[in-house]
Structure formats: C-alpha cells, structure tokens
Amino acid sequence: MPEAAGPLAGLLAVDFATPRAELAGRMLAELGATVIKVEPPGGAAARFLPPFDEAKPLGPETSLYWASVANGKKSVVIDIEDAEDRRKLDPLLQQADFVIESFDPGYMAGLGLGYVQLAAVNPRVIYASVTPYGQAGPDALSPATDLTIEAAGALVGLQGDADRPPVPVGYPQASFHGGAQAAADCLVALNERERSGRGQHLDVSMQAAMVWTLMSATGYPPNTGNDPPVSGPNRLVPLPSPLPGIALPRQWECADGYVTVQLVGGRVGKTPLHSVLQWAEADGLVPAELRGRNWSTWAADLMAGTLTLEDAKLALEAVRACFKLHTQHELMQMGTDAGLLLAPILRIDGLLSDPQLKSRDYWVSVEGRTQPGIPVRLSGTPMAPPQRPPRLGEHQDILASFAPRPPVSPPPNVARRRAFEGLKVADFAWIGVGPIVSKALADHGATVVHIESFSRPDLLRTIPPFKDNVPGLDHAQFMANFQRFEARHQPQPPE
C-alpha cells in the first residue's frame, strides 16, 4: 500500500474507534496521516456491517461499509483487554500524534489507555474521545444506538413527510457526523499544538454534533415560542402557502425523476417563473392567452389582483407539463443558464452519471468497485486517492518499526491561546456553508470580517426565525447562529 501524501503527511494516528467514529480515521488518512487501525481478534465491528459485496463469501473482507470507512488505514490486531498484548502498542502510542477512540466513558482509562495515562508518556498526543453524549453528564453512560442519538439530537423530529410519524435516515448519521467532528477537532488541536507544543483531550459528543445539523430549527423555540413549521407539535399543521389559493409542490416530476425549483422570491433567480414559462412556450405548452406576458412579478401581481388565480394555475400547469418533457440534467443546465435555483433530486444511479461529478473525475474504481473519490481539491497538498481497505492484520509487522523511546520531558509551560488567534479572515461567503466555516475559525480565535453591504446584505439575514417574530436584517437567528463571533464591516448607507 503506497504511503499517503497530503497536508498531514508524516503524522501518525492510532485508531481504536468503534463504528461510532470510524470516519474520523478515514478523514485523517485522506489528508495524508498514517492511520493504524487497532482491531480486536476477529476484526473491527465495522467489518461486519451491511451492505456486503454479494460476489464474495460473507466475512471480514466483504463489508462495503468497511470498505468506505477504512479507506487508507493500516490494520493491526491487538487484544487491548489482554495486558501482555496491549504492551505491544506502547512504542506506537509514545509517538502518536493522534489517538481516536469511541468506547463508553472510562473504558480506555480502565485499561491504562486513557488520555491522562498516554499524555504522561507522550505530552504531544491529541486524544479524541467520541461518545454518544460526552464524557460527563446525566446521560453520559446511557445506552445508545445511532438512531437514539439522532433522535436525542432532534434530527429525527424534523424528518419525513408532515402527514406521518418521523422517519430516520437509512445511514448512521450520528456516527458520520461524530467522526467528522472528531477529525475537524483534531486539526484545530494540531494548530494549537504548533504554538504550545502540547496535545489535549477532545471530548466529542455525537448528540451535540447532531444538533448542528438542525440549521435554523434551534432558533424557533427561544424566538417564536414554538417548534419549526411541520415539526414537533406542528407536524400536522400544513405550512401556509405564500400565495393564497396556490399550492407550490416541493418537488416536480420530470422525464427521469424529480427536480426541486424555487418559483417565488429570492435574490438568486429574480424571475424564475418567467424563465420557466419561456421554456414551456418553446415546447408549445403555454395557452395562447398567456403568451408574451411578463411573469417576473407574478407573485406580486397575484396578490394585487392584476393576475387572476385561474391564469396563475394555468401557468403552473404549463410548468408541470414542461418539466415532464425534460430530464433532470437538461433542466439543471437550463436552470443554470437562466440563473434559477433548480436542482435534480438524484438517486444513487443518477449520481453515478452526474456530469458535474464526472467532470471532476470524482468516481474511482477500487478493486473493481466504483466508489466516491476525493471531495476537496487542495492545490498544494493533494489528498490521498482512495485505496482498498486493509485486510485484517495486514500490517502487523508495522509495530516492529516503532522502537521504545526514553521518557519524554513535558514541553515548556507556554500559556495556551485559542488555536486560530492572530489569524485574519476575509469572509465573502453568504448564507450557510461558507459562513459556518468562518464561524468555526472565529470560534477558535480568528478575527473574521464578514463582507456585505446595505445594498446587498447577506441573504441569511432574511431567513426566519426572527427575534420576537419581527423580521429585520439584524433579527435573523439563522444569521446570528452562523456568524456569532464574527466582526462585520458594513459601509454606511448613502444619505
């Protein structure tokens, strides 16, 4: 197996994780770290999780789940509950940059493998513990499954159709988010270690990680006194239509599946219905009496009475018929050309043929299987390409390459600062994904300047919930949550 390249090349991670946090080690391996997976006799539990490769006999090498989460790792077999076997790890742990574990609180310390014990011989170790509810608190030792953690993080309450009980997502979201959070926290701690020379213990709560998936939902109870629309006690209360008498579907059927499109409002795509009706007119689907009309302000015209409800419904029927004539990718390209908020609702087979992913050479073949490739392109330190998962115990000999070291003196007692203190960030990102990245930098000490103006404020300022249910550019909880510690520069409005 070739050595990985990437920004973490030369760093060493020891991975004791259960299925709760297997993704953490994979992400560090993708970034170039050498990740040694310590498996019990018989193999890690993730080796026996479905789905399985039906072309091979059932066993520790056939789990497709394992093939995903073990990408890039090296496997050694050690019974950590056996003291003599456990001692074989001592030289490795003395040199580890990262240790990842996801057992119940106290289990690793009981074996002499807790953070305090390892930091005594390796003060630089960054030790991530991923547990359902964290290391302490009334629920810390409560039994938990991925589903119960998702439910305790309130995600399940937001999922599914409004006219039936909540439903879980089919994959272990809490484990994936907990593992990803642990990997991100390791990188933050690594940056701080460059200053102080010391590692630290990272207490990762899967429940807390799930709460961040709720987006704006957390702001509804404190600001509106109620749960978000169509969730909790509001689940059976239909969401009111922004246009009386018009029911806009969340998804529209097309020739090979479904798409979602915004036909009302939004700075992006100011004239969505007008553009879509131009497509429908080109397809010969718009009634003669509706052709040539300016549909740019159709919602306002309907509210003002200058557009009849009957004509609006006829226009939407033309849209429905138009979409059924075109494929998802055709509509996506048409929407892109027109600047519309339109996207296909892809199935897995649709992902495999998606032209955007194809243009990025995203899908790769590993042992004859098509699997996801590298999601992020780093211009200077490319991530490691996907590799096959390790065979059980395949790298057992690697333990002999780590010789015992004499006791390490702790680094000087340098006062710790927040990991990104002194870093200056110009934040041009809007709405969600970009601002939550810059928020994380600000949370850890960076000075982040969010760039916007009175003429083009961040659209996140216009999305509910609002403080005391009063809309306003400075009242949006969503904005406050994603920009909480950022400094903002806004030129004064013209007089």
PDB file of N, CA and C in Angstrom, residues 233-297:
ATOM      1  N   PRO A 233     -44.997  19.461  17.619  1.00  0.00           N
ATOM      2  CA  PRO A 233     -46.460  19.605  17.684  1.00  0.00           C
ATOM      3  C   PRO A 233     -47.064  20.251  16.450  1.00  0.00           C
ATOM      4  N   ASN A 234     -46.225  20.863  15.602  1.00  0.00           N
ATOM      5  CA  ASN A 234     -46.715  21.489  14.369  1.00  0.00           C
ATOM      6  C   ASN A 234     -46.702  20.525  13.191  1.00  0.00           C
ATOM      7  N   ARG A 235     -46.408  19.257  13.444  1.00  0.00           N
ATOM      8  CA  ARG A 235     -46.177  18.326  12.347  1.00  0.00           C
ATOM      9  C   ARG A 235     -47.386  18.194  11.433  1.00  0.00           C
ATOM     10  N   LEU A 236     -48.572  18.188  11.986  1.00  0.00           N
ATOM     11  CA  LEU A 236     -49.782  18.007  11.186  1.00  0.00           C
ATOM     12  C   LEU A 236     -50.397  19.332  10.748  1.00  0.00           C
ATOM     13  N   VAL A 237     -49.745  20.439  11.112  1.00  0.00           N
ATOM     14  CA  VAL A 237     -50.249  21.752  10.703  1.00  0.00           C
ATOM     15  C   VAL A 237     -49.618  22.107   9.364  1.00  0.00           C
ATOM     16  N   PRO A 238     -50.398  22.176   8.284  1.00  0.00           N
ATOM     17  CA  PRO A 238     -49.792  22.435   6.966  1.00  0.00           C
ATOM     18  C   PRO A 238     -49.115  23.792   6.916  1.00  0.00           C
ATOM     19  N   LEU A 239     -48.016  23.842   6.202  1.00  0.00           N
ATOM     20  CA  LEU A 239     -47.303  25.089   6.019  1.00  0.00           C
ATOM     21  C   LEU A 239     -48.126  26.000   5.118  1.00  0.00           C
ATOM     22  N   PRO A 240     -48.440  27.183   5.568  1.00  0.00           N
ATOM     23  CA  PRO A 240     -49.266  28.064   4.730  1.00  0.00           C
ATOM     24  C   PRO A 240     -48.561  28.424   3.443  1.00  0.00           C
ATOM     25  N   SER A 241     -49.328  28.480   2.365  1.00  0.00           N
ATOM     26  CA  SER A 241     -48.761  28.857   1.081  1.00  0.00           C
ATOM     27  C   SER A 241     -48.480  30.354   1.069  1.00  0.00           C
ATOM     28  N   PRO A 242     -47.341  30.756   0.489  1.00  0.00           N
ATOM     29  CA  PRO A 242     -47.072  32.199   0.397  1.00  0.00           C
ATOM     30  C   PRO A 242     -48.054  32.908  -0.526  1.00  0.00           C
ATOM     31  N   LEU A 243     -48.765  32.133  -1.355  1.00  0.00           N
ATOM     32  CA  LEU A 243     -49.724  32.705  -2.293  1.00  0.00           C
ATOM     33  C   LEU A 243     -51.084  32.053  -2.066  1.00  0.00           C
ATOM     34  N   PRO A 244     -52.071  32.785  -1.603  1.00  0.00           N
ATOM     35  CA  PRO A 244     -53.388  32.212  -1.346  1.00  0.00           C
ATOM     36  C   PRO A 244     -53.955  31.527  -2.587  1.00  0.00           C
ATOM     37  N   GLY A 245     -54.396  30.289  -2.389  1.00  0.00           N
ATOM     38  CA  GLY A 245     -55.011  29.546  -3.478  1.00  0.00           C
ATOM     39  C   GLY A 245     -54.033  28.781  -4.341  1.00  0.00           C
ATOM     40  N   ILE A 246     -52.710  28.956  -4.098  1.00  0.00           N
ATOM     41  CA  ILE A 246     -51.676  28.290  -4.895  1.00  0.00           C
ATOM     42  C   ILE A 246     -50.911  27.319  -3.997  1.00  0.00           C
ATOM     43  N   ALA A 247     -50.854  26.061  -4.409  1.00  0.00           N
ATOM     44  CA  ALA A 247     -50.071  25.058  -3.697  1.00  0.00           C
ATOM     45  C   ALA A 247     -48.838  24.732  -4.537  1.00  0.00           C
ATOM     46  N   LEU A 248     -47.710  25.261  -4.142  1.00  0.00           N
ATOM     47  CA  LEU A 248     -46.469  25.004  -4.874  1.00  0.00           C
ATOM     48  C   LEU A 248     -45.834  23.718  -4.333  1.00  0.00           C
ATOM     49  N   PRO A 249     -45.631  22.716  -5.178  1.00  0.00           N
ATOM     50  CA  PRO A 249     -45.030  21.458  -4.692  1.00  0.00           C
ATOM     51  C   PRO A 249     -43.580  21.640  -4.318  1.00  0.00           C
ATOM     52  N   ARG A 250     -43.112  20.782  -3.423  1.00  0.00           N
ATOM     53  CA  ARG A 250     -41.702  20.797  -3.038  1.00  0.00           C
ATOM     54  C   ARG A 250     -40.846  20.139  -4.110  1.00  0.00           C
ATOM     55  N   GLN A 251     -41.440  19.253  -4.882  1.00  0.00           N
ATOM     56  CA  GLN A 251     -40.704  18.595  -5.952  1.00  0.00           C
ATOM     57  C   GLN A 251     -41.604  18.481  -7.182  1.00  0.00           C
ATOM     58  N   TRP A 252     -40.976  18.517  -8.336  1.00  0.00           N
ATOM     59  CA  TRP A 252     -41.691  18.481  -9.602  1.00  0.00           C
ATOM     60  C   TRP A 252     -41.208  17.269 -10.400  1.00  0.00           C
ATOM     61  N   GLU A 253     -42.155  16.537 -10.941  1.00  0.00           N
ATOM     62  CA  GLU A 253     -41.798  15.362 -11.735  1.00  0.00           C
ATOM     63  C   GLU A 253     -41.220  15.802 -13.075  1.00  0.00           C
ATOM     64  N   CYS A 254     -40.167  15.097 -13.502  1.00  0.00           N
ATOM     65  CA  CYS A 254     -39.596  15.346 -14.818  1.00  0.00           C
ATOM     66  C   CYS A 254     -39.487  14.021 -15.568  1.00  0.00           C
ATOM     67  N   ALA A 255     -38.806  14.008 -16.702  1.00  0.00           N
ATOM     68  CA  ALA A 255     -38.814  12.829 -17.559  1.00  0.00           C
ATOM     69  C   ALA A 255     -38.150  11.625 -16.904  1.00  0.00           C
ATOM     70  N   ASP A 256     -37.199  11.847 -16.011  1.00  0.00           N
ATOM     71  CA  ASP A 256     -36.490  10.714 -15.423  1.00  0.00           C
ATOM     72  C   ASP A 256     -36.376  10.805 -13.909  1.00  0.00           C
ATOM     73  N   GLY A 257     -37.304  11.484 -13.273  1.00  0.00           N
ATOM     74  CA  GLY A 257     -37.272  11.583 -11.817  1.00  0.00           C
ATOM     75  C   GLY A 257     -37.952  12.844 -11.336  1.00  0.00           C
ATOM     76  N   TYR A 258     -37.273  13.579 -10.468  1.00  0.00           N
ATOM     77  CA  TYR A 258     -37.846  14.786  -9.887  1.00  0.00           C
ATOM     78  C   TYR A 258     -36.780  15.872  -9.775  1.00  0.00           C
ATOM     79  N   VAL A 259     -37.248  17.113  -9.803  1.00  0.00           N
ATOM     80  CA  VAL A 259     -36.385  18.260  -9.538  1.00  0.00           C
ATOM     81  C   VAL A 259     -37.064  19.122  -8.492  1.00  0.00           C
ATOM     82  N   THR A 260     -36.283  19.981  -7.876  1.00  0.00           N
ATOM     83  CA  THR A 260     -36.833  20.991  -6.991  1.00  0.00           C
ATOM     84  C   THR A 260     -36.455  22.354  -7.546  1.00  0.00           C
ATOM     85  N   VAL A 261     -37.358  23.316  -7.445  1.00  0.00           N
ATOM     86  CA  VAL A 261     -37.113  24.630  -8.025  1.00  0.00           C
ATOM     87  C   VAL A 261     -37.837  25.683  -7.201  1.00  0.00           C
ATOM     88  N   GLN A 262     -37.231  26.846  -7.080  1.00  0.00           N
ATOM     89  CA  GLN A 262     -37.857  27.972  -6.399  1.00  0.00           C
ATOM     90  C   GLN A 262     -38.486  28.881  -7.437  1.00  0.00           C
ATOM     91  N   LEU A 263     -39.810  29.034  -7.355  1.00  0.00           N
ATOM     92  CA  LEU A 263     -40.532  29.864  -8.323  1.00  0.00           C
ATOM     93  C   LEU A 263     -41.007  31.187  -7.747  1.00  0.00           C
ATOM     94  N   VAL A 264     -40.779  31.372  -6.437  1.00  0.00           N
ATOM     95  CA  VAL A 264     -41.206  32.615  -5.792  1.00  0.00           C
ATOM     96  C   VAL A 264     -40.051  33.173  -4.988  1.00  0.00           C
ATOM     97  N   GLY A 265     -39.739  34.451  -5.194  1.00  0.00           N
ATOM     98  CA  GLY A 265     -38.800  35.169  -4.345  1.00  0.00           C
ATOM     99  C   GLY A 265     -37.362  34.738  -4.527  1.00  0.00           C
ATOM    100  N   GLY A 266     -36.500  35.357  -3.710  1.00  0.00           N
ATOM    101  CA  GLY A 266     -35.078  35.019  -3.732  1.00  0.00           C
ATOM    102  C   GLY A 266     -34.283  35.958  -4.621  1.00  0.00           C
ATOM    103  N   ARG A 267     -33.115  36.405  -4.119  1.00  0.00           N
ATOM    104  CA  ARG A 267     -32.273  37.287  -4.905  1.00  0.00           C
ATOM    105  C   ARG A 267     -31.694  36.545  -6.102  1.00  0.00           C
ATOM    106  N   VAL A 268     -31.352  35.245  -5.891  1.00  0.00           N
ATOM    107  CA  VAL A 268     -30.838  34.445  -6.998  1.00  0.00           C
ATOM    108  C   VAL A 268     -32.020  33.997  -7.840  1.00  0.00           C
ATOM    109  N   GLY A 269     -32.003  34.284  -9.131  1.00  0.00           N
ATOM    110  CA  GLY A 269     -33.118  33.917  -9.991  1.00  0.00           C
ATOM    111  C   GLY A 269     -34.325  34.803  -9.706  1.00  0.00           C
ATOM    112  N   LYS A 270     -34.230  36.096 -10.003  1.00  0.00           N
ATOM    113  CA  LYS A 270     -35.309  37.019  -9.651  1.00  0.00           C
ATOM    114  C   LYS A 270     -36.580  36.775 -10.455  1.00  0.00           C
ATOM    115  N   THR A 271     -36.463  36.137 -11.609  1.00  0.00           N
ATOM    116  CA  THR A 271     -37.637  35.945 -12.468  1.00  0.00           C
ATOM    117  C   THR A 271     -37.818  34.464 -12.780  1.00  0.00           C
ATOM    118  N   PRO A 272     -37.938  33.605 -11.753  1.00  0.00           N
ATOM    119  CA  PRO A 272     -37.934  32.166 -12.018  1.00  0.00           C
ATOM    120  C   PRO A 272     -39.101  31.694 -12.877  1.00  0.00           C
ATOM    121  N   LEU A 273     -40.319  32.100 -12.554  1.00  0.00           N
ATOM    122  CA  LEU A 273     -41.453  31.609 -13.335  1.00  0.00           C
ATOM    123  C   LEU A 273     -41.403  32.144 -14.760  1.00  0.00           C
ATOM    124  N   HIS A 274     -40.959  33.378 -14.930  1.00  0.00           N
ATOM    125  CA  HIS A 274     -40.853  33.957 -16.268  1.00  0.00           C
ATOM    126  C   HIS A 274     -39.927  33.107 -17.139  1.00  0.00           C
ATOM    127  N   SER A 275     -38.778  32.690 -16.586  1.00  0.00           N
ATOM    128  CA  SER A 275     -37.835  31.881 -17.356  1.00  0.00           C
ATOM    129  C   SER A 275     -38.410  30.514 -17.676  1.00  0.00           C
ATOM    130  N   VAL A 276     -39.045  29.890 -16.680  1.00  0.00           N
ATOM    131  CA  VAL A 276     -39.577  28.543 -16.902  1.00  0.00           C
ATOM    132  C   VAL A 276     -40.705  28.574 -17.931  1.00  0.00           C
ATOM    133  N   LEU A 277     -41.525  29.605 -17.899  1.00  0.00           N
ATOM    134  CA  LEU A 277     -42.607  29.689 -18.881  1.00  0.00           C
ATOM    135  C   LEU A 277     -42.068  29.953 -20.289  1.00  0.00           C
ATOM    136  N   GLN A 278     -40.917  30.561 -20.398  1.00  0.00           N
ATOM    137  CA  GLN A 278     -40.286  30.677 -21.712  1.00  0.00           C
ATOM    138  C   GLN A 278     -39.917  29.297 -22.255  1.00  0.00           C
ATOM    139  N   TRP A 279     -39.444  28.406 -21.366  1.00  0.00           N
ATOM    140  CA  TRP A 279     -39.162  27.036 -21.794  1.00  0.00           C
ATOM    141  C   TRP A 279     -40.459  26.353 -22.237  1.00  0.00           C
ATOM    142  N   ALA A 280     -41.510  26.531 -21.415  1.00  0.00           N
ATOM    143  CA  ALA A 280     -42.780  25.885 -21.715  1.00  0.00           C
ATOM    144  C   ALA A 280     -43.374  26.416 -23.020  1.00  0.00           C
ATOM    145  N   GLU A 281     -43.192  27.716 -23.261  1.00  0.00           N
ATOM    146  CA  GLU A 281     -43.703  28.293 -24.500  1.00  0.00           C
ATOM    147  C   GLU A 281     -42.949  27.731 -25.706  1.00  0.00           C
ATOM    148  N   ALA A 282     -41.633  27.543 -25.555  1.00  0.00           N
ATOM    149  CA  ALA A 282     -40.857  26.942 -26.634  1.00  0.00           C
ATOM    150  C   ALA A 282     -41.295  25.508 -26.910  1.00  0.00           C
ATOM    151  N   ASP A 283     -41.824  24.838 -25.892  1.00  0.00           N
ATOM    152  CA  ASP A 283     -42.326  23.472 -26.049  1.00  0.00           C
ATOM    153  C   ASP A 283     -43.782  23.445 -26.522  1.00  0.00           C
ATOM    154  N   GLY A 284     -44.383  24.642 -26.749  1.00  0.00           N
ATOM    155  CA  GLY A 284     -45.762  24.710 -27.211  1.00  0.00           C
ATOM    156  C   GLY A 284     -46.779  24.371 -26.155  1.00  0.00           C
ATOM    157  N   LEU A 285     -46.459  24.624 -24.873  1.00  0.00           N
ATOM    158  CA  LEU A 285     -47.334  24.201 -23.778  1.00  0.00           C
ATOM    159  C   LEU A 285     -48.083  25.356 -23.110  1.00  0.00           C
ATOM    160  N   VAL A 286     -47.794  26.596 -23.486  1.00  0.00           N
ATOM    161  CA  VAL A 286     -48.432  27.751 -22.840  1.00  0.00           C
ATOM    162  C   VAL A 286     -49.661  28.162 -23.650  1.00  0.00           C
ATOM    163  N   PRO A 287     -50.835  28.256 -22.991  1.00  0.00           N
ATOM    164  CA  PRO A 287     -52.031  28.704 -23.715  1.00  0.00           C
ATOM    165  C   PRO A 287     -51.813  30.059 -24.379  1.00  0.00           C
ATOM    166  N   ALA A 288     -52.469  30.261 -25.494  1.00  0.00           N
ATOM    167  CA  ALA A 288     -52.258  31.471 -26.291  1.00  0.00           C
ATOM    168  C   ALA A 288     -52.489  32.741 -25.479  1.00  0.00           C
ATOM    169  N   GLU A 289     -53.506  32.712 -24.603  1.00  0.00           N
ATOM    170  CA  GLU A 289     -53.844  33.931 -23.869  1.00  0.00           C
ATOM    171  C   GLU A 289     -52.793  34.298 -22.811  1.00  0.00           C
ATOM    172  N   LEU A 290     -51.864  33.368 -22.513  1.00  0.00           N
ATOM    173  CA  LEU A 290     -50.850  33.658 -21.505  1.00  0.00           C
ATOM    174  C   LEU A 290     -49.490  33.964 -22.112  1.00  0.00           C
ATOM    175  N   ARG A 291     -49.351  33.809 -23.419  1.00  0.00           N
ATOM    176  CA  ARG A 291     -48.052  34.012 -24.046  1.00  0.00           C
ATOM    177  C   ARG A 291     -47.700  35.502 -24.098  1.00  0.00           C
ATOM    178  N   GLY A 292     -46.387  35.764 -23.998  1.00  0.00           N
ATOM    179  CA  GLY A 292     -45.913  37.134 -24.116  1.00  0.00           C
ATOM    180  C   GLY A 292     -46.064  37.965 -22.868  1.00  0.00           C
ATOM    181  N   ARG A 293     -46.641  37.401 -21.826  1.00  0.00           N
ATOM    182  CA  ARG A 293     -46.834  38.147 -20.586  1.00  0.00           C
ATOM    183  C   ARG A 293     -45.523  38.183 -19.794  1.00  0.00           C
ATOM    184  N   ASN A 294     -45.306  39.268 -19.059  1.00  0.00           N
ATOM    185  CA  ASN A 294     -44.148  39.358 -18.177  1.00  0.00           C
ATOM    186  C   ASN A 294     -44.503  38.705 -16.842  1.00  0.00           C
ATOM    187  N   TRP A 295     -43.863  37.550 -16.576  1.00  0.00           N
ATOM    188  CA  TRP A 295     -44.154  36.805 -15.355  1.00  0.00           C
ATOM    189  C   TRP A 295     -43.123  37.081 -14.262  1.00  0.00           C
ATOM    190  N   SER A 296     -42.323  38.124 -14.439  1.00  0.00           N
ATOM    191  CA  SER A 296     -41.273  38.412 -13.468  1.00  0.00           C
ATOM    192  C   SER A 296     -41.825  38.732 -12.091  1.00  0.00           C
ATOM    193  N   THR A 297     -42.997  39.353 -12.047  1.00  0.00           N
ATOM    194  CA  THR A 297     -43.588  39.780 -10.774  1.00  0.00           C
ATOM    195  C   THR A 297     -44.914  39.073 -10.532  1.00  0.00           C
TER     196      THR A 297
END
